[in-house]
Short mmCIF file of C-alpha atoms in Angstrom, two decimals:
data_model
loop_
_atom_site.label_atom_id
_atom_site.label_comp_id
_atom_site.label_asym_id
_atom_site.label_seq_id
_atom_site.Cartn_x
_atom_site.Cartn_y
_atom_site.Cartn_z
CA UNK A 29 209.58 -30.93 10.71
CA UNK A 30 207.30 -27.89 10.97
CA UNK A 31 203.73 -28.25 9.66
CA UNK A 32 202.94 -26.40 6.48
CA UNK A 33 200.64 -23.27 7.33
CA UNK A 34 196.94 -23.76 6.52
CA UNK A 35 195.95 -22.08 3.22
CA UNK A 36 194.24 -18.79 3.56
CA UNK A 37 190.46 -18.80 2.90
CA UNK A 38 189.26 -17.15 -0.22
CA UNK A 39 187.68 -13.87 0.91
CA UNK A 40 184.96 -11.86 -0.85
CA UNK A 41 185.99 -8.51 -2.26
CA UNK A 42 185.34 -5.31 -0.50
CA UNK A 43 182.12 -3.45 -1.48
CA UNK A 44 182.69 -0.21 -3.24
CA UNK A 45 180.08 2.51 -3.09
CA UNK A 46 178.06 2.73 -6.34
CA UNK A 47 174.86 4.42 -7.35
CA UNK A 48 171.73 2.49 -7.66
CA UNK A 49 171.14 3.23 -11.32
CA UNK A 50 174.53 4.39 -12.92
CA UNK A 51 173.46 4.20 -16.50
CA UNK A 52 170.28 5.16 -18.40
CA UNK A 53 167.65 2.46 -18.67
CA UNK A 54 167.85 1.14 -15.14
CA UNK A 55 165.98 -1.95 -13.91
CA UNK A 56 164.76 -2.86 -10.52
CA UNK A 57 162.79 -5.92 -9.35
CA UNK A 58 160.52 -6.00 -6.30
CA UNK A 59 160.30 -9.43 -4.54
CA UNK A 60 159.22 -10.68 -1.13
CA UNK A 61 162.03 -12.23 0.75
CA UNK A 62 161.15 -15.79 1.37
CA UNK A 63 159.29 -16.33 -1.81
CA UNK A 64 160.93 -18.48 -3.17
CA UNK A 65 162.31 -19.75 0.18
CA UNK A 66 165.35 -18.11 1.55
CA UNK A 67 167.47 -21.20 0.93
CA UNK A 68 167.31 -20.18 -2.79
CA UNK A 69 168.03 -16.46 -2.14
CA UNK A 70 171.88 -16.72 -2.80
CA UNK A 71 171.18 -18.35 -6.19
CA UNK A 72 168.38 -15.80 -7.01
CA UNK A 73 170.50 -12.80 -6.12
CA UNK A 74 173.54 -13.93 -8.01
CA UNK A 75 171.31 -14.61 -11.09
CA UNK A 76 169.93 -11.07 -10.91
CA UNK A 77 173.49 -9.73 -10.72
CA UNK A 78 174.61 -11.85 -13.70
CA UNK A 79 171.65 -10.60 -15.71
CA UNK A 80 172.44 -6.97 -15.15
CA UNK A 81 169.57 -6.03 -12.83
CA UNK A 82 170.51 -2.85 -11.03
CA UNK A 83 168.45 -3.18 -7.83
CA UNK A 84 166.49 -5.64 -5.96
CA UNK A 85 163.72 -4.08 -3.89
CA UNK A 86 163.56 -6.78 -1.29
CA UNK A 87 160.52 -6.79 1.07
CA UNK A 88 160.43 -8.18 4.53
CA UNK A 89 156.98 -9.79 4.09
CA UNK A 90 154.03 -8.46 6.02
CA UNK A 91 150.45 -9.32 5.89
CA UNK A 92 147.30 -7.57 4.49
CA UNK A 93 149.05 -4.72 2.55
CA UNK A 94 146.43 -2.26 1.37
CA UNK A 95 148.75 -1.01 -1.41
CA UNK A 96 149.38 -4.46 -2.91
CA UNK A 97 147.30 -6.45 -5.26
CA UNK A 98 146.54 -10.21 -4.76
CA UNK A 99 149.74 -11.46 -6.42
CA UNK A 100 152.11 -9.81 -4.00
CA UNK A 101 149.83 -10.42 -1.03
CA UNK A 102 149.76 -14.17 -1.79
CA UNK A 103 153.54 -14.01 -2.01
CA UNK A 104 153.93 -12.24 1.29
CA UNK A 105 151.59 -15.00 2.86
CA UNK A 106 153.77 -17.78 1.57
CA UNK A 107 156.98 -16.19 2.83
CA UNK A 108 155.29 -15.51 6.33
CA UNK A 109 154.14 -19.11 6.45
CA UNK A 110 157.84 -20.05 6.33
CA UNK A 111 158.79 -17.78 9.27
CA UNK A 112 160.49 -15.08 7.26
CA UNK A 113 161.25 -12.04 9.31
CA UNK A 114 163.75 -9.14 9.40
CA UNK A 115 166.46 -11.15 11.09
CA UNK A 116 166.31 -13.95 8.61
CA UNK A 117 166.29 -11.52 5.67
CA UNK A 118 169.32 -9.54 6.97
CA UNK A 119 171.23 -12.85 7.39
CA UNK A 120 170.45 -13.84 3.87
CA UNK A 121 171.63 -10.44 2.53
CA UNK A 122 174.79 -10.58 4.58
CA UNK A 123 175.56 -14.03 3.21
CA UNK A 124 175.39 -13.05 -0.47
CA UNK A 125 176.10 -9.32 -0.51
CA UNK A 126 179.88 -9.59 -0.74
CA UNK A 127 179.70 -11.62 -3.93
CA UNK A 128 177.47 -9.21 -5.85
CA UNK A 129 179.12 -6.85 -8.33
CA UNK A 130 176.19 -4.84 -9.91
CA UNK A 131 173.11 -5.50 -7.91
CA UNK A 132 172.11 -3.18 -5.15
CA UNK A 133 169.59 -4.23 -2.50
CA UNK A 134 166.91 -1.79 -1.22
CA UNK A 135 165.22 -3.21 1.81
CA UNK A 136 161.47 -2.56 2.14
CA UNK A 137 160.13 -2.98 5.66
CA UNK A 138 156.58 -2.18 6.94
CA UNK A 139 156.50 0.15 9.98
CA UNK A 140 153.83 -1.62 11.97
CA UNK A 141 154.61 -5.22 11.31
CA UNK A 142 158.49 -5.05 11.26
CA UNK A 143 159.99 -1.92 12.67
CA UNK A 144 157.50 -0.35 15.18
CA UNK A 145 158.73 -2.36 18.25
CA UNK A 146 162.53 -2.26 17.28
CA UNK A 147 165.09 0.30 18.30
CA UNK A 148 165.41 2.59 15.32
CA UNK A 149 169.14 3.30 15.65
CA UNK A 150 170.08 -0.29 16.30
CA UNK A 151 167.92 -1.58 13.45
CA UNK A 152 169.45 0.94 11.03
CA UNK A 153 172.96 -0.15 12.11
CA UNK A 154 171.93 -3.81 11.59
CA UNK A 155 170.63 -3.06 8.09
CA UNK A 156 173.87 -1.36 7.09
CA UNK A 157 175.89 -4.09 8.78
CA UNK A 158 174.07 -6.73 6.60
CA UNK A 159 175.02 -4.99 3.46
CA UNK A 160 171.71 -3.55 2.40
CA UNK A 161 172.28 -0.48 0.24
CA UNK A 162 169.01 1.43 1.18
CA UNK A 163 165.77 1.28 3.09
CA UNK A 164 162.23 1.94 2.16
CA UNK A 165 159.89 2.17 5.08
CA UNK A 166 156.25 1.23 4.16
CA UNK A 167 153.46 3.13 5.82
CA UNK A 168 155.70 5.28 8.02
CA UNK A 169 153.57 7.62 10.08
CA UNK A 170 154.20 11.18 8.93
CA UNK A 171 155.04 12.45 12.43
CA UNK A 172 158.02 10.04 12.55
CA UNK A 173 159.48 10.98 9.14
CA UNK A 174 162.03 13.58 10.39
CA UNK A 175 163.28 11.17 13.08
CA UNK A 176 163.51 8.35 10.57
CA UNK A 177 165.59 10.51 8.18
CA UNK A 178 167.88 11.52 10.96
CA UNK A 179 168.49 8.03 12.18
CA UNK A 180 169.22 6.78 8.63
CA UNK A 181 171.57 9.65 8.01
CA UNK A 182 173.43 8.96 11.28
CA UNK A 183 173.79 5.21 10.37
CA UNK A 184 174.89 6.00 6.74
CA UNK A 185 171.82 4.24 5.39
CA UNK A 186 170.48 5.69 2.12
CA UNK A 187 166.64 6.32 2.13
CA UNK A 188 164.17 5.45 -0.63
CA UNK A 189 161.21 7.76 -0.58
CA UNK A 190 157.85 7.48 -2.45
CA UNK A 191 155.23 9.69 -3.95
CA UNK A 192 152.36 9.38 -6.41
CA UNK A 193 152.20 11.25 -9.70
CA UNK A 194 148.92 12.63 -8.25
CA UNK A 195 150.34 13.69 -4.91
CA UNK A 196 150.07 17.31 -3.94
CA UNK A 197 153.03 19.37 -5.34
CA UNK A 198 154.56 20.02 -1.88
CA UNK A 199 154.38 16.32 -1.17
CA UNK A 200 156.19 15.41 -4.35
CA UNK A 201 158.85 18.02 -3.82
CA UNK A 202 159.36 16.91 -0.17
CA UNK A 203 159.87 13.24 -1.14
CA UNK A 204 162.21 14.19 -4.00
CA UNK A 205 164.31 16.28 -1.75
CA UNK A 206 164.51 13.56 1.03
CA UNK A 207 165.60 10.76 -1.31
CA UNK A 208 169.15 9.69 -0.80
CA UNK A 209 168.98 6.31 -2.55
CA UNK A 210 166.25 6.87 -5.12
CA UNK A 211 162.83 8.35 -5.50
CA UNK A 212 160.09 5.77 -6.17
CA UNK A 213 157.39 7.47 -8.32
CA UNK A 214 154.22 5.32 -8.04
CA UNK A 215 152.54 5.53 -11.37
CA UNK A 216 149.02 5.95 -10.07
CA UNK A 217 146.80 5.46 -7.05
CA UNK A 218 145.64 1.93 -6.64
CA UNK A 219 147.20 -1.44 -5.91
CA UNK A 220 150.36 -2.90 -7.30
CA UNK A 221 149.99 -4.67 -10.60
CA UNK A 222 147.63 -2.18 -12.05
CA UNK A 223 148.69 0.31 -14.74
CA UNK A 224 147.90 3.98 -15.14
CA UNK A 225 144.88 4.55 -17.39
CA UNK A 226 146.69 7.13 -19.49
CA UNK A 227 149.83 4.89 -19.88
CA UNK A 228 153.25 5.32 -18.42
CA UNK A 229 154.33 7.89 -21.11
CA UNK A 230 151.95 10.41 -19.53
CA UNK A 231 154.30 10.55 -16.50
CA UNK A 232 156.98 12.58 -18.38
CA UNK A 233 155.75 15.82 -16.74
CA UNK A 234 155.82 14.47 -13.28
CA UNK A 235 159.35 13.09 -13.72
CA UNK A 236 160.64 16.52 -15.15
CA UNK A 237 159.10 18.34 -12.11
CA UNK A 238 160.61 15.99 -9.71
CA UNK A 239 164.07 16.23 -11.27
CA UNK A 240 164.22 19.85 -10.24
CA UNK A 241 164.02 18.91 -6.54
CA UNK A 242 166.48 16.02 -6.34
CA UNK A 243 169.81 14.80 -7.53
CA UNK A 244 168.90 11.16 -6.65
CA UNK A 245 167.67 8.73 -9.35
CA UNK A 246 163.99 8.55 -10.13
CA UNK A 247 162.42 5.10 -10.59
CA UNK A 248 158.88 4.45 -11.65
CA UNK A 249 156.74 1.47 -10.77
CA UNK A 250 153.29 -0.12 -10.90
CA UNK A 251 151.82 -1.78 -13.79
CA UNK A 252 155.07 -2.61 -15.67
CA UNK A 253 154.74 -6.07 -17.23
CA UNK A 254 156.56 -6.03 -20.64
CA UNK A 255 159.59 -4.56 -22.30
CA UNK A 256 157.22 -2.12 -24.09
CA UNK A 257 156.06 -0.96 -20.71
CA UNK A 258 159.65 -0.47 -19.57
CA UNK A 259 160.51 1.42 -22.67
CA UNK A 260 157.57 3.75 -22.10
CA UNK A 261 158.82 4.44 -18.56
CA UNK A 262 162.34 5.13 -19.77
CA UNK A 263 160.86 7.53 -22.37
CA UNK A 264 159.56 9.70 -19.56
CA UNK A 265 163.19 10.46 -18.55
CA UNK A 266 163.05 8.36 -15.45
CA UNK A 267 166.34 6.72 -14.41
CA UNK A 268 164.79 3.27 -13.89
CA UNK A 269 161.85 1.09 -14.10
CA UNK A 270 160.50 -1.09 -11.12
CA UNK A 271 158.87 -4.37 -11.90
CA UNK A 272 156.96 -6.11 -9.18
CA UNK A 273 153.75 -7.97 -9.61
CA UNK A 274 154.74 -9.52 -12.99
CA UNK A 275 157.86 -10.96 -11.58
CA UNK A 276 156.21 -12.23 -8.41
CA UNK A 277 153.58 -13.90 -10.60
CA UNK A 278 156.19 -15.68 -12.66
CA UNK A 279 157.65 -17.09 -9.34
CA UNK A 280 154.21 -18.14 -8.16
CA UNK A 281 153.52 -19.88 -11.35
CA UNK A 282 156.79 -21.80 -11.19
CA UNK A 283 156.15 -22.85 -7.58
CA UNK A 284 152.61 -24.03 -8.40
CA UNK A 285 153.73 -26.10 -11.40
CA UNK A 286 156.94 -27.59 -10.12
CA UNK A 287 159.24 -25.52 -12.28
CA UNK A 288 162.51 -23.84 -10.98
CA UNK A 289 161.58 -20.43 -9.78
CA UNK A 290 165.04 -18.93 -10.33
CA UNK A 291 165.17 -20.17 -13.88
CA UNK A 292 161.68 -18.80 -14.50
CA UNK A 293 162.57 -15.39 -13.07
CA UNK A 294 165.82 -15.32 -15.21
CA UNK A 295 163.61 -15.76 -18.41
CA UNK A 296 161.27 -13.10 -17.24
CA UNK A 297 164.17 -10.63 -16.58
CA UNK A 298 165.48 -11.24 -20.03
CA UNK A 299 161.96 -10.45 -21.42
CA UNK A 300 161.71 -7.06 -19.77
CA UNK A 301 165.06 -5.69 -19.56
CA UNK A 302 166.15 -2.62 -21.43
CA UNK A 303 168.40 -3.10 -24.46
CA UNK A 304 171.47 -1.94 -22.70
CA UNK A 305 171.28 -4.94 -20.35
CA UNK A 306 171.11 -7.68 -22.94
CA UNK A 307 174.71 -8.73 -22.43
CA UNK A 308 174.96 -10.79 -19.26
CA UNK A 309 177.09 -9.53 -16.41
CA UNK A 310 179.79 -11.61 -14.86
CA UNK A 311 179.41 -11.65 -11.06
CA UNK A 312 182.23 -12.18 -8.55
CA UNK A 313 183.11 -15.73 -7.88
CA UNK A 314 182.30 -17.44 -4.62
CA UNK A 315 184.59 -19.56 -2.60
#
């Protein structure tokens, strides 16, 4: 008697292209990969997907960032102490990405620490193969920008660009024109975790000016801690708000006090998310 065929494994659904912020009131979170440890990453990403977060700006940790405040720098140090590097981060993304319905992942990588000694074309291909939806290169030397954009375009890798509200007009226009994932408008000069002195509402003029130079979404970050801050950002006409230090601080507090960092981050997300995200999203089931 012939043996019955083995059952087919349950496969993840194919990924369909989707904008980073398809609806008004978008929400992005910045986190360092490896903090909490990568063995919790699947659970964390699926939670963000369920809670309706649009984008996870996921940093490959690097030391001594001059643009980050102490909260994010301590987070990077914890992740680095666990040996978290680009290869480990890409493996974690590849593992969970097929099961995400809403959440998009924008990889943030520092030029000197992570990318400088890697082949650009091969690295871009690896990032795409892992399932990351975009790339933001931190501290990319200006002389390499054109080559970076060309390499990303050839790999089909959307690019996140950045500028400050106080940047020169030509710099702001160039960043807007080059963004193919989204444009990150940094609220003010300084380190992450600090808010602009005039408040986020004062950025409305900068957002309107940038809109004339790009069809990509505009996201605003730095100093967003509460739902009121998020509402002020959305009132500027920006497509999304990026929350970083406040989310990372919640994880740090949970780790130091023995609480579950994923549960703590879920509670934080619910406290800051825009009104249109109050109904939890149902992610794809995993095998």
